[in-house]
Amino acid sequence: MTDPALDSASAQALGGFAFQDTGLDRADTLRDDPDALRRHWPQARLLLLDGQGRAAADAHGACLPLRGDRFGGGPGAAVFLGLDAEGQAWFALEADTVPAVGAARWIDLREAAVHWPASEAGAFAYARGMLYWHARTRYCGVCGGAVAFRRAGFVGHCAQCGNDHYPRVDPAVIMAVDDGERLLLGRQPGWAAQRWSVLAGFIEPGESPEQAVAREVYEETAVRVQHCRYLGAQPWPFPGALMLGYAARAQAAEPRVSAELEAARWFSREEIARALDGGGAQADGPRLASPISIAHALIVRWHEGVHAGLTPQ
């Protein structure tokens, strides 16, 4: 029988991190209507990205306000992202496909997540994921033929063998694992000193997310998960993951790391509290994940006790 406290906790949406909402209706039917997209183009909002996935910004770091009529013609190779609440179309396009726009700055996605309105940062993440896929889908993975994009950028078609290719999203699990009193965190080789975070890993073929949670935790730390519960998700376009957030209860075993992690250990509620309050700046305190990430949200949620009642069924 499921614990009522767990049901109550899981019903509360996990939030407070970036890229949760683009503010756009993706308007799938318009992807097959090039005439409608051409009509939208002159007043459309454009997100212009360079080869490093950075967006054109003004001198203050705000998203550069670009419209389709600045470039004339129609959408061409631009990717149609959708319509905002006012019915304005949004497109994403690569900077090297249009004349120079005189951007004062090129801003990366992490900086935008901190300083831009949430919907603009979400649209930027969406655009970055789509253009990254375009840049790496020039040729067919089946026959090697050249790929041409259709449906406003959402289908890559190979004229040589006829196969269609679709945007790639890599599902991964990320989990706040506790033993009832302490939180299990790990650190990877190459991270900054005292940087710790929750565990994460990609889902393998033929595996459910819950199975991936248990497998990844055991592979990385030799700690056995007894039960887990889905809490929320974050698109993470670095380059194209979808992070599925879980809370998990595990046995209070001493972690033993594999080659994936440099170290793993249990942290008390007091240690996490100091880290969240900035105490991680101390030489012996943990430095936690960025507030824009679902990893940080999972740690905050655990510390606030929203996970209370998480027990095996």
Short mmCIF file of N, CA and C in Angstrom, two decimals, residues 7-70:
data_model
loop_
_atom_site.label_atom_id
_atom_site.label_comp_id
_atom_site.label_asym_id
_atom_site.label_seq_id
_atom_site.Cartn_x
_atom_site.Cartn_y
_atom_site.Cartn_z
N ASP A 7 2.02 10.05 -1.58
CA ASP A 7 1.09 10.51 -2.61
C ASP A 7 0.94 12.02 -2.58
N SER A 8 0.83 12.60 -1.40
CA SER A 8 0.70 14.05 -1.27
C SER A 8 1.93 14.75 -1.78
N ALA A 9 3.11 14.22 -1.43
CA ALA A 9 4.35 14.86 -1.86
C ALA A 9 4.53 14.78 -3.36
N SER A 10 4.21 13.60 -3.94
CA SER A 10 4.43 13.44 -5.37
C SER A 10 3.46 14.28 -6.19
N ALA A 11 2.32 14.67 -5.58
CA ALA A 11 1.34 15.48 -6.31
C ALA A 11 1.80 16.92 -6.47
N GLN A 12 2.76 17.34 -5.64
CA GLN A 12 3.26 18.69 -5.74
C GLN A 12 4.30 18.77 -6.85
N ALA A 13 4.12 19.69 -7.78
CA ALA A 13 5.02 19.79 -8.93
C ALA A 13 6.41 20.22 -8.48
N LEU A 14 7.41 19.57 -9.05
CA LEU A 14 8.79 19.98 -8.81
C LEU A 14 9.08 21.16 -9.71
N GLY A 15 9.58 22.25 -9.15
CA GLY A 15 9.82 23.45 -9.96
C GLY A 15 11.03 24.23 -9.49
N GLY A 16 11.13 25.44 -10.01
CA GLY A 16 12.21 26.32 -9.61
C GLY A 16 13.45 26.20 -10.45
N PHE A 17 13.39 25.45 -11.57
CA PHE A 17 14.56 25.31 -12.43
C PHE A 17 14.23 25.81 -13.84
N ALA A 18 15.24 25.93 -14.66
CA ALA A 18 15.10 26.55 -15.98
C ALA A 18 14.55 25.59 -17.03
N PHE A 19 14.08 26.17 -18.13
CA PHE A 19 13.67 25.47 -19.36
C PHE A 19 12.39 24.66 -19.19
N GLN A 20 11.59 24.99 -18.17
CA GLN A 20 10.36 24.24 -17.95
C GLN A 20 9.28 24.58 -18.96
N ASP A 21 9.29 25.80 -19.50
CA ASP A 21 8.19 26.21 -20.37
C ASP A 21 8.70 27.21 -21.41
N THR A 22 8.36 26.98 -22.66
CA THR A 22 8.74 27.90 -23.72
C THR A 22 7.72 29.02 -23.89
N GLY A 23 6.53 28.87 -23.31
CA GLY A 23 5.47 29.84 -23.54
C GLY A 23 4.90 29.77 -24.93
N LEU A 24 5.18 28.69 -25.65
CA LEU A 24 4.76 28.56 -27.04
C LEU A 24 3.80 27.39 -27.25
N ASP A 25 2.82 27.62 -28.11
CA ASP A 25 2.02 26.53 -28.67
C ASP A 25 2.80 26.03 -29.88
N ARG A 26 3.21 24.78 -29.88
CA ARG A 26 4.08 24.29 -30.95
C ARG A 26 3.36 24.20 -32.30
N ALA A 27 2.06 24.31 -32.30
CA ALA A 27 1.27 24.44 -33.54
C ALA A 27 1.73 23.47 -34.61
N ASP A 28 1.69 22.20 -34.30
CA ASP A 28 2.20 21.15 -35.19
C ASP A 28 1.60 21.22 -36.59
N THR A 29 0.32 21.54 -36.70
CA THR A 29 -0.32 21.53 -38.02
C THR A 29 0.29 22.57 -38.97
N LEU A 30 0.83 23.66 -38.42
CA LEU A 30 1.44 24.68 -39.28
C LEU A 30 2.74 24.21 -39.92
N ARG A 31 3.35 23.17 -39.37
CA ARG A 31 4.59 22.66 -39.96
C ARG A 31 4.38 22.13 -41.37
N ASP A 32 3.13 21.76 -41.67
CA ASP A 32 2.80 21.26 -43.01
C ASP A 32 2.14 22.32 -43.88
N ASP A 33 2.20 23.58 -43.46
CA ASP A 33 1.53 24.66 -44.18
C ASP A 33 2.52 25.78 -44.49
N PRO A 34 3.37 25.59 -45.50
CA PRO A 34 4.39 26.60 -45.82
C PRO A 34 3.81 27.97 -46.16
N ASP A 35 2.61 28.01 -46.75
CA ASP A 35 2.00 29.30 -47.07
C ASP A 35 1.67 30.07 -45.80
N ALA A 36 1.13 29.38 -44.79
CA ALA A 36 0.81 30.03 -43.52
C ALA A 36 2.09 30.53 -42.85
N LEU A 37 3.16 29.73 -42.90
CA LEU A 37 4.42 30.15 -42.27
C LEU A 37 5.01 31.37 -42.97
N ARG A 38 4.85 31.44 -44.29
CA ARG A 38 5.32 32.63 -45.02
C ARG A 38 4.54 33.86 -44.61
N ARG A 39 3.23 33.69 -44.35
CA ARG A 39 2.42 34.84 -43.92
C ARG A 39 2.84 35.30 -42.51
N HIS A 40 3.22 34.36 -41.68
CA HIS A 40 3.67 34.71 -40.32
C HIS A 40 5.06 35.35 -40.32
N TRP A 41 5.86 35.05 -41.31
CA TRP A 41 7.28 35.39 -41.28
C TRP A 41 7.59 36.88 -41.05
N PRO A 42 6.95 37.82 -41.76
CA PRO A 42 7.35 39.22 -41.58
C PRO A 42 7.28 39.72 -40.14
N GLN A 43 6.28 39.30 -39.37
CA GLN A 43 6.13 39.74 -37.99
C GLN A 43 6.68 38.73 -36.98
N ALA A 44 7.32 37.68 -37.46
CA ALA A 44 7.77 36.61 -36.57
C ALA A 44 8.94 37.05 -35.71
N ARG A 45 9.04 36.48 -34.54
CA ARG A 45 10.17 36.68 -33.63
C ARG A 45 11.23 35.63 -33.98
N LEU A 46 12.48 36.08 -34.11
CA LEU A 46 13.55 35.17 -34.50
C LEU A 46 14.57 35.01 -33.38
N LEU A 47 14.98 33.79 -33.15
CA LEU A 47 16.09 33.49 -32.26
C LEU A 47 17.27 33.08 -33.14
N LEU A 48 18.32 33.88 -33.10
CA LEU A 48 19.48 33.66 -33.96
C LEU A 48 20.61 33.05 -33.12
N LEU A 49 21.09 31.87 -33.52
CA LEU A 49 22.13 31.16 -32.77
C LEU A 49 23.37 30.99 -33.63
N ASP A 50 24.54 31.13 -32.97
CA ASP A 50 25.79 30.93 -33.71
C ASP A 50 26.20 29.47 -33.65
N GLY A 51 27.36 29.16 -34.22
CA GLY A 51 27.81 27.77 -34.30
C GLY A 51 28.11 27.14 -32.97
N GLN A 52 28.25 27.95 -31.91
CA GLN A 52 28.50 27.42 -30.58
C GLN A 52 27.22 27.30 -29.75
N GLY A 53 26.07 27.56 -30.38
CA GLY A 53 24.80 27.45 -29.69
C GLY A 53 24.47 28.64 -28.82
N ARG A 54 25.13 29.79 -29.07
CA ARG A 54 24.86 31.01 -28.31
C ARG A 54 23.88 31.88 -29.08
N ALA A 55 23.09 32.66 -28.35
CA ALA A 55 22.05 33.48 -28.97
C ALA A 55 22.50 34.93 -29.11
N ALA A 56 22.02 35.59 -30.16
CA ALA A 56 22.31 37.00 -30.37
C ALA A 56 21.62 37.83 -29.28
N ALA A 57 22.40 38.73 -28.64
CA ALA A 57 21.87 39.54 -27.54
C ALA A 57 22.31 40.99 -27.73
N ASP A 58 21.61 41.90 -27.03
CA ASP A 58 22.00 43.30 -27.09
C ASP A 58 23.10 43.58 -26.06
N ALA A 59 23.45 44.85 -25.92
CA ALA A 59 24.55 45.22 -25.04
C ALA A 59 24.28 44.90 -23.58
N HIS A 60 23.00 44.78 -23.22
CA HIS A 60 22.63 44.46 -21.84
C HIS A 60 22.46 42.96 -21.61
N GLY A 61 22.66 42.16 -22.65
CA GLY A 61 22.52 40.72 -22.53
C GLY A 61 21.12 40.21 -22.77
N ALA A 62 20.18 41.11 -23.13
CA ALA A 62 18.81 40.68 -23.43
C ALA A 62 18.75 40.11 -24.83
N CYS A 63 17.77 39.25 -25.05
CA CYS A 63 17.60 38.64 -26.37
C CYS A 63 17.42 39.71 -27.43
N LEU A 64 18.19 39.64 -28.50
CA LEU A 64 18.12 40.64 -29.56
C LEU A 64 16.76 40.55 -30.24
N PRO A 65 16.00 41.67 -30.29
CA PRO A 65 14.65 41.63 -30.88
C PRO A 65 14.71 41.65 -32.40
N LEU A 66 14.67 40.49 -33.00
CA LEU A 66 14.74 40.36 -34.45
C LEU A 66 13.40 39.88 -34.99
N ARG A 67 13.00 40.44 -36.17
CA ARG A 67 11.77 40.02 -36.82
C ARG A 67 12.09 39.55 -38.24
N GLY A 68 11.19 38.75 -38.76
CA GLY A 68 11.40 38.18 -40.08
C GLY A 68 11.52 39.22 -41.18
N ASP A 69 10.78 40.35 -41.06
CA ASP A 69 10.82 41.33 -42.15
C ASP A 69 12.20 41.98 -42.29
N ARG A 70 13.07 41.82 -41.29
CA ARG A 70 14.42 42.36 -41.42
C ARG A 70 15.20 41.63 -42.51
#
